[in-house]
Amino acid sequence: MMCVISIRASKRLNLRAVKRLLHTPMSFIDNTPVGRILNRFTRDVDCLDSQLVENLRLFVYQVSNITGILVMCIIYLPWFAIVIPFMVLIFLLVVDYYQSSAREVKRLEAVQRSFVYSNFNEVLGGISTIKAFRSERRFLKKSDFLIDRMNEASYLVIVLQRWVSICLDSIAILLALVITLLCVTRQFDISAASVGVLLTYVLQLPGLLNGLLRAMTLGENDMNSVERIVNYATELPQEAAYRKPEMTPQEPWPSNGEVVFDNVSLSYRPGLPLVLKGVSLNIKGGEKIGICGRTGAGKSTIMSALYRLCELNEGRVLIDGVDTSKLGLYDLRRKLSIIPQDPVLFKGSIRKNLDPFGEREDEELWSALVRSGTIEAEEVEKVKNQHRDESGSSTGLHKFHLDQEVEDDGTNFSLGERQLLALTRALVRQSKILILDEATSSVDYETDAKIQSLIAQEFNRCTILCIAHRLKTILNYDRLVVLDNGTVKEFDTPRSLFCMQDTIFREMCDKSGIKAEDFPEEQP
């Protein structure tokens, strides 16, 4: 029964903690070391799953045994009852002294373990860079240092356990000596057989007391893990409501894709300076808007404001006349599509990456792959007819077959291929608003031109907001927003901004070697 209760409680706490973590603001993820989060869902969850219930079982077992032995001693030697309160008092004093130290040392060990996990995660993430700079030895030394710090605390835990074991053994042996002397000197009239039974059980007390203390201490230490998981399950800061059924907009929304920024001010966290300051923009439906500016001007923050990754300090964002701050995050985010600078792919099949919720038919997915240029139209039928081999392996499939396996972070695809899959995913979603967050900054010019051509062709009826890394990418856009220090400095057509003197855009073009002939001819 204890096992069933413990596993159910652990499962419930774990699921609640994961759900709450997934809905925390981005500021919490930015502030919290990855190792600390991993520690919660590895070591702490393992304590709940396996160690805590075992320590509870041992505690009940030891208490029952010790109680039975003491009752038996009182039955045979009634005057022995006088000793029990003193024995309990001494036991509690030793235990309190020990646990006060062990509790803090255990917490210190948990903190040091978080550093080890965090460092290990960083090394795995940057292993290629470490090898390129031949810094393996430096990171090995850092890892050894952090592990040694963790083991120092672990060693102290073991030392404390040995000390208290000696103390409790001494108490129990002294008790056994008193009972033995009482029996041998015949202070009580009991038979030899009864003395043998009594001493047989009394001599078990040293081991039982140590086992009781161990179960109590480990149980309390494991409750630290429970405390941390409960903190994640109940007290993590949360984003705004994920769903608001009463505020769900009427379909089809957005039908035009008009976006209005009305005096928007935003900071990433309370207490930090504003990143956007009084930004006001009126973007018509179907317009292609380029967003440029120097580093730190607030370009990517426009995307954060649209997706409500950070809540606005002032102002509001309207999409087709609907205030996005009043919508549930689910209704807002599912209507937007983004092709990020670092395309994200998850482990699974390409089908799962393009349509994670299974909302589209396979024909729509194949069509999107063809339109994005990942599969040629002439070979699509041939690719469709491919199947996994008898062992279930996908090695014989086309690189972009829907059943092709995607490894963690899409490491079996090149960066350009991942960008094409991100573009395909945006095509599948069929959103009226598309955000390009420096989507082509990491690919070559040829791939950049191909992606931009596909975007212009396939998203010609969508509102496009392109956060530009290369100015040449946005020269053919309808209008450009030039940001500087979080404010809108310029907002006009690319050619108009280039023709004006003393503009930030003209200065950026001059530094990039862009000339007047690089701009497309204006339509009459």
XYZ file of C-alpha atoms in Angstrom:
524
model
C 0.000 0.000 0.000
C 2.861 2.375 0.823
C 4.486 1.656 -2.549
C 1.254 2.340 -4.452
C 0.609 5.585 -2.556
C 4.218 6.747 -3.020
C 4.365 6.038 -6.760
C 1.023 7.739 -7.366
C 2.098 10.794 -5.383
C 5.451 10.933 -7.217
C 3.782 10.645 -10.624
C 1.258 13.343 -9.793
C 3.894 15.761 -8.483
C 6.180 15.106 -11.457
C 3.448 15.748 -14.033
C 2.302 18.899 -12.237
C 5.889 20.176 -12.052
C 6.493 19.505 -15.775
C 3.228 21.199 -16.739
C 3.985 24.225 -14.608
C 7.554 24.432 -15.922
C 6.294 24.444 -19.527
C 4.100 27.450 -18.719
C 6.695 29.530 -16.892
C 7.692 32.903 -18.391
C 10.862 32.969 -20.449
C 12.447 35.172 -17.752
C 12.433 32.185 -15.354
C 14.202 29.945 -17.898
C 16.742 32.702 -18.590
C 17.481 33.168 -14.879
C 17.553 29.526 -13.761
C 20.618 27.342 -14.497
C 19.782 24.310 -16.619
C 21.564 22.052 -14.115
C 19.170 23.103 -11.362
C 16.147 22.199 -13.481
C 17.720 18.880 -14.516
C 18.468 18.109 -10.868
C 14.755 18.466 -10.046
C 13.681 15.982 -12.712
C 16.494 13.451 -12.270
C 17.880 13.086 -8.752
C 14.869 14.530 -6.897
C 12.299 12.524 -8.866
C 14.395 9.367 -8.352
C 14.230 9.991 -4.582
C 10.446 10.172 -4.769
C 10.142 7.102 -6.981
C 12.436 4.662 -5.201
C 14.280 5.886 -2.117
C 11.596 7.657 -0.086
C 9.146 4.750 0.042
C 11.931 2.327 0.985
C 13.036 4.566 3.863
C 9.449 4.894 5.069
C 9.102 1.106 5.022
C 12.330 0.679 6.990
C 11.213 3.307 9.496
C 7.915 1.505 10.202
C 9.737 -1.839 10.416
C 12.366 -0.587 12.886
C 9.858 1.259 15.083
C 7.717 -1.883 15.299
C 10.702 -4.065 16.244
C 12.041 -1.647 18.879
C 8.572 -1.183 20.402
C 8.109 -4.955 20.611
C 11.497 -5.451 22.340
C 10.850 -2.682 24.892
C 7.387 -4.062 25.703
C 8.884 -7.511 26.203
C 11.559 -6.074 28.530
C 8.897 -4.329 30.626
C 6.884 -7.556 30.899
C 9.907 -9.522 32.149
C 11.500 -6.641 34.136
C 8.799 -4.118 35.176
C 11.362 -1.737 36.710
C 12.944 -1.417 33.261
C 10.146 1.025 32.351
C 11.968 3.694 34.400
C 14.944 3.561 32.000
C 12.931 4.002 28.777
C 12.226 7.804 29.072
C 15.934 8.494 29.716
C 16.941 6.292 26.795
C 14.456 8.049 24.488
C 15.684 11.476 25.666
C 19.344 10.613 24.986
C 18.398 9.133 21.617
C 16.491 12.287 20.624
C 19.370 14.575 21.703
C 21.894 12.614 19.636
C 19.547 12.449 16.657
C 18.737 16.174 16.789
C 22.406 17.090 16.961
C 23.186 14.781 14.059
C 20.260 15.749 11.822
C 20.881 19.483 12.238
C 24.309 18.963 10.678
C 23.370 16.264 8.164
C 20.453 18.291 6.784
C 22.636 21.265 5.865
C 25.442 19.093 4.484
C 22.902 17.248 2.323
C 21.582 20.527 0.951
C 25.143 21.622 0.237
C 25.697 18.373 -1.664
C 22.508 18.979 -3.725
C 23.739 22.471 -4.664
C 27.162 21.159 -5.689
C 25.518 18.395 -7.739
C 23.552 21.050 -9.654
C 26.859 22.644 -10.680
C 28.106 19.269 -11.945
C 24.947 18.709 -14.027
C 25.029 22.254 -15.395
C 28.684 21.940 -16.419
C 28.058 18.537 -18.007
C 25.137 19.965 -20.005
C 27.274 22.900 -21.191
C 30.086 20.563 -22.275
C 27.700 18.358 -24.261
C 26.171 21.415 -25.934
C 29.530 22.882 -26.931
C 31.564 19.731 -27.506
C 32.408 20.673 -31.104
C 33.702 24.113 -30.052
C 35.747 22.590 -27.222
C 37.380 20.167 -29.663
C 38.018 22.919 -32.202
C 39.916 24.989 -29.607
C 41.622 21.883 -28.134
C 40.327 22.771 -24.671
C 39.452 19.234 -23.552
C 41.997 19.288 -20.717
C 40.697 22.584 -19.331
C 37.130 21.315 -19.201
C 38.245 17.999 -17.718
C 39.967 19.914 -14.904
C 36.836 21.996 -14.342
C 34.692 18.849 -14.262
C 37.082 17.153 -11.816
C 37.042 20.228 -9.587
C 33.230 20.362 -9.469
C 32.949 16.603 -8.840
C 35.511 16.882 -6.038
C 33.456 19.687 -4.450
C 30.357 17.493 -4.620
C 32.241 14.505 -3.184
C 33.539 16.625 -0.291
C 29.963 17.130 0.850
C 29.153 13.451 0.216
C 32.154 12.414 2.335
C 30.936 14.607 5.199
C 27.537 12.906 5.030
C 29.210 9.488 5.427
C 31.436 10.722 8.283
C 28.409 12.063 10.151
C 26.640 8.731 9.688
C 29.623 6.832 11.178
C 29.787 9.208 14.179
C 26.129 8.838 15.072
C 26.352 5.077 14.546
C 29.057 4.837 17.234
C 27.000 6.984 19.621
C 23.854 4.906 19.200
C 25.781 1.639 19.481
C 27.203 2.886 22.770
C 23.723 3.724 24.110
C 22.264 0.369 23.082
C 25.252 -1.618 24.428
C 25.046 0.221 27.759
C 21.358 -0.672 27.935
C 22.129 -4.314 27.172
C 24.833 -4.292 29.884
C 22.362 -3.006 32.512
C 19.802 -5.675 31.627
C 22.479 -8.379 31.636
C 23.730 -7.356 35.086
C 20.178 -7.263 36.437
C 19.575 -10.776 35.152
C 22.936 -12.231 36.245
C 22.716 -10.781 39.791
C 19.125 -12.147 40.093
C 17.601 -8.814 41.025
C 14.425 -10.179 39.432
C 13.133 -13.700 39.702
C 13.148 -14.899 36.096
C 14.219 -18.206 34.625
C 17.393 -18.841 32.645
C 15.347 -19.444 29.491
C 13.659 -16.060 29.887
C 17.055 -14.378 30.370
C 18.248 -15.991 27.139
C 15.208 -14.781 25.196
C 15.494 -11.300 26.692
C 19.200 -10.884 25.897
C 18.750 -12.314 22.410
C 16.372 -9.490 21.537
C 18.056 -6.745 23.583
C 21.351 -7.323 21.760
C 19.509 -6.496 18.525
C 18.870 -2.942 19.756
C 22.191 -1.409 18.495
C 21.438 -2.446 14.919
C 17.773 -1.496 15.194
C 18.526 1.977 16.591
C 21.044 2.616 13.827
C 18.545 1.397 11.254
C 15.848 3.628 12.753
C 18.089 6.675 12.656
C 19.212 5.912 9.125
C 15.617 5.564 7.962
C 14.624 8.792 9.768
C 17.547 10.785 8.382
C 17.351 9.518 4.819
C 13.588 9.999 4.887
C 14.064 13.592 5.998
C 16.778 14.150 3.394
C 14.479 12.706 0.746
C 11.773 15.094 1.915
C 14.117 17.876 0.737
C 13.603 16.448 -2.751
C 9.853 16.411 -2.140
C 10.059 20.033 -1.016
C 11.853 21.053 -4.204
C 9.444 19.170 -6.478
C 6.446 20.620 -4.617
C 7.958 24.066 -5.112
C 8.061 23.452 -8.880
C 4.581 21.899 -8.876
C 2.868 24.704 -6.960
C 4.931 27.887 -6.801
C 6.636 28.453 -10.165
C 5.674 31.777 -11.768
C 3.242 31.307 -14.629
C 2.474 33.021 -17.910
C -0.951 34.491 -18.546
C -3.884 32.083 -18.966
C -3.172 29.519 -21.685
C -6.812 29.205 -22.718
C -9.660 31.692 -22.350
C -12.761 30.096 -23.902
C -14.827 33.231 -23.351
C -12.273 35.325 -25.308
C -11.744 32.950 -28.254
C -11.954 35.068 -31.449
C -14.386 34.222 -34.212
C -13.038 32.128 -37.084
C -11.483 32.898 -39.481
C -9.214 35.090 -37.399
C -7.027 36.777 -38.443
C -8.506 37.138 -41.924
C -6.471 40.188 -43.052
C -3.307 39.943 -40.962
C -3.293 43.618 -39.948
C -0.911 44.271 -37.038
C -0.940 47.449 -34.954
C 1.566 48.345 -32.248
C 0.011 51.071 -30.111
C 2.600 52.837 -27.913
C 4.229 49.531 -26.911
C 6.838 49.517 -24.133
C 8.413 46.271 -22.952
C 11.156 45.010 -20.640
C 12.289 41.416 -20.313
C 11.826 41.306 -16.537
C 10.564 43.641 -13.818
C 13.351 45.940 -12.742
C 15.240 45.788 -16.054
C 15.373 48.781 -18.429
C 12.847 49.028 -21.270
C 13.871 47.296 -24.491
C 11.002 48.771 -26.537
C 10.016 52.353 -25.770
C 6.732 53.705 -27.074
C 6.768 51.759 -30.356
C 3.809 52.599 -32.615
C 3.407 50.851 -35.984
C 0.476 50.285 -38.331
C 1.117 47.292 -40.586
C -1.515 46.585 -43.206
C -2.676 43.083 -44.044
C -0.457 41.361 -46.635
C 2.431 43.818 -46.267
C 6.029 42.654 -46.206
C 7.802 44.573 -43.449
C 11.523 44.440 -42.856
C 12.836 45.209 -39.353
C 16.423 46.325 -39.090
C 18.712 48.223 -36.779
C 22.013 47.955 -34.980
C 22.758 45.226 -32.448
C 20.611 45.696 -29.346
C 18.121 47.975 -31.077
C 15.171 45.731 -30.098
C 14.498 43.872 -33.356
C 13.902 40.410 -31.876
C 11.886 41.938 -29.046
C 9.176 42.725 -31.616
C 8.693 38.968 -31.935
C 8.577 38.568 -28.138
C 5.854 41.209 -27.971
C 3.782 39.507 -30.677
C 4.052 36.059 -29.086
C 3.692 37.515 -25.576
C 6.860 35.790 -24.443
C 7.144 38.894 -22.271
C 4.100 40.878 -21.190
C 3.934 44.534 -22.220
C 4.707 47.238 -19.688
C 2.544 49.719 -21.578
C 0.482 49.909 -24.749
C -1.173 47.113 -26.687
C -0.775 44.975 -29.807
C -3.807 44.570 -32.082
C -4.223 41.876 -34.726
C -7.199 42.558 -36.981
C -8.551 44.857 -34.286
C -8.320 42.246 -31.482
C -6.225 43.136 -28.422
C -3.823 40.191 -28.054
C -3.420 40.763 -24.293
C -7.041 39.662 -23.782
C -6.650 36.360 -25.649
C -5.499 33.031 -24.276
C -1.906 32.250 -25.251
C -3.028 29.115 -27.121
C -5.425 31.060 -29.366
C -2.782 33.707 -30.064
C 0.280 31.561 -30.713
C -1.406 28.954 -32.875
C -2.334 31.705 -35.344
C 1.260 32.880 -35.775
C 4.095 31.166 -37.634
C 7.788 31.764 -37.167
C 10.947 30.649 -38.906
C 13.611 31.269 -36.239
C 17.278 32.021 -36.658
C 18.173 28.595 -35.231
C 15.530 26.201 -36.589
C 14.281 23.763 -33.958
C 13.602 20.114 -34.793
C 12.517 17.492 -32.277
C 13.392 13.808 -32.109
C 10.844 11.773 -34.071
C 9.765 11.608 -37.697
C 9.558 14.464 -40.194
C 5.775 13.997 -40.136
C 5.775 14.643 -36.375
C 7.920 17.748 -36.814
C 5.736 19.224 -39.555
C 2.404 18.361 -37.939
C 2.963 17.563 -34.239
C -0.754 17.434 -33.379
C -1.835 15.305 -36.352
C -4.181 17.964 -37.736
C -3.252 17.614 -41.437
C -3.566 14.865 -44.022
C -0.417 13.334 -45.502
C -1.228 14.840 -48.906
C -1.019 18.334 -47.424
C 2.360 17.513 -45.894
C 3.723 16.125 -49.185
C 2.424 19.226 -50.984
C 4.173 21.499 -48.473
C 7.461 19.596 -48.945
C 7.208 20.089 -52.707
C 6.289 23.782 -52.443
C 9.218 24.438 -50.093
C 11.623 22.831 -52.549
C 12.802 20.053 -50.249
C 11.448 17.428 -52.695
C 11.235 17.865 -56.460
C 7.711 17.603 -57.900
C 8.855 14.949 -60.404
C 10.092 12.534 -57.752
C 7.387 12.952 -55.117
C 5.419 9.872 -56.246
C 8.551 7.756 -56.161
C 9.410 9.012 -52.678
C 5.859 8.330 -51.430
C 6.129 4.665 -52.417
C 9.249 4.099 -50.327
C 8.799 2.136 -47.096
C 10.890 1.135 -44.127
C 12.816 -2.126 -44.431
C 11.853 -5.305 -42.565
C 13.852 -4.299 -39.488
C 11.950 -0.993 -39.262
C 15.020 1.065 -40.187
C 14.534 4.317 -42.117
C 18.044 4.366 -43.656
C 16.733 3.452 -47.122
C 14.179 6.279 -47.254
C 14.565 9.608 -49.022
C 16.192 12.289 -46.860
C 12.852 14.144 -46.549
C 10.417 11.221 -46.497
C 7.655 11.777 -43.931
C 8.773 8.651 -42.061
C 12.444 9.659 -42.012
C 13.806 9.792 -38.462
C 14.973 13.115 -37.024
C 17.624 12.941 -34.318
C 17.800 15.240 -31.297
C 17.949 18.887 -32.449
C 17.935 17.647 -36.062
C 21.663 16.866 -35.978
C 21.320 14.486 -38.962
C 20.310 17.458 -41.161
C 22.430 20.411 -42.238
C 21.514 23.931 -41.110
C 20.127 24.797 -44.542
C 17.995 21.628 -44.570
C 16.656 22.465 -41.125
C 15.732 25.937 -42.366
C 13.819 24.380 -45.273
C 11.951 22.095 -42.874
C 11.096 25.103 -40.701
C 9.789 26.829 -43.841
C 7.751 23.705 -44.672
C 6.295 23.718 -41.170
C 5.188 27.333 -41.662
C 3.553 26.338 -44.973
C 1.646 23.543 -43.234
C 0.314 25.931 -40.565
C -1.113 28.319 -43.213
C -0.951 31.329 -40.892
C -1.825 34.841 -42.031
C 1.127 36.290 -40.107
C 4.675 35.009 -40.645
C 7.679 36.128 -38.605
C 11.201 35.597 -39.902
C 13.650 36.045 -37.034
C 16.880 36.423 -38.996
C 15.873 33.150 -40.621
C 18.641 33.161 -43.248
C 21.511 34.650 -41.246
C 23.313 31.287 -40.956
C 22.982 30.073 -44.560
C 24.853 30.949 -47.739
C 23.635 33.585 -50.203
C 22.345 31.013 -52.668
C 20.187 29.272 -50.052
C 19.149 32.687 -48.730
C 17.958 33.737 -52.194
C 16.112 30.432 -52.634
C 14.328 30.754 -49.284
C 13.403 34.383 -49.918
C 12.024 33.464 -53.359
C 9.920 30.686 -51.842
C 8.634 33.012 -49.126
C 7.657 35.647 -51.690
C 5.873 33.028 -53.793
C 4.118 30.954 -51.126
C 3.313 33.682 -48.603
C 2.270 36.424 -51.008
C -1.055 36.878 -49.175
C 0.430 36.827 -45.677
C 1.698 39.638 -43.525
C 5.442 39.096 -43.204
C 7.651 40.596 -40.497
C 11.291 39.911 -41.286
C 13.937 40.661 -38.660
C 16.849 41.181 -40.999
C 20.479 40.253 -40.528
C 21.452 40.963 -44.136
C 20.105 44.194 -45.549
C 20.004 42.760 -49.078
C 17.339 40.347 -47.848
C 14.792 43.126 -47.244
C 15.511 45.558 -50.084
C 12.458 44.298 -51.991
C 10.077 44.548 -49.007
C 7.156 46.983 -48.963
C 8.355 49.032 -46.003
C 11.183 48.996 -43.493
C 11.172 49.684 -39.758
C 14.493 51.015 -38.489
C 14.885 50.662 -34.730
C 17.449 52.340 -32.551
C 17.667 51.954 -28.786
C 14.151 50.511 -28.642
C 12.394 53.292 -30.547
C 11.183 53.568 -34.163
C 13.486 56.017 -35.916
C 12.435 55.426 -39.526
C 9.451 53.742 -41.199
C 9.174 54.014 -44.983
C 9.905 52.190 -48.231
C 13.493 50.946 -48.687
C 14.230 53.246 -51.648
C 12.829 56.302 -49.873
C 14.975 55.681 -46.804
C 18.038 55.111 -48.985
C 17.499 58.334 -50.916
C 17.266 60.401 -47.727
C 20.507 61.731 -46.333
C 21.548 61.296 -42.711
C 19.297 58.276 -42.083
C 20.351 55.250 -40.077
C 19.321 52.982 -42.948
C 21.477 54.901 -45.450
C 24.439 54.672 -43.082
C 23.932 50.926 -42.703
C 23.663 50.514 -46.502
C 26.892 52.445 -47.053
C 28.721 50.206 -44.566
C 27.312 47.098 -46.278
C 28.266 48.306 -49.775
C 24.651 48.536 -51.000
C 24.083 50.884 -53.913
C 21.019 52.336 -55.616
C 21.069 49.731 -58.394
C 20.639 46.949 -55.778
C 17.092 48.134 -55.113
C 14.266 46.714 -57.249
C 12.575 49.062 -59.662
C 9.506 50.757 -58.187
C 6.235 49.635 -59.689
C 4.344 52.440 -61.486
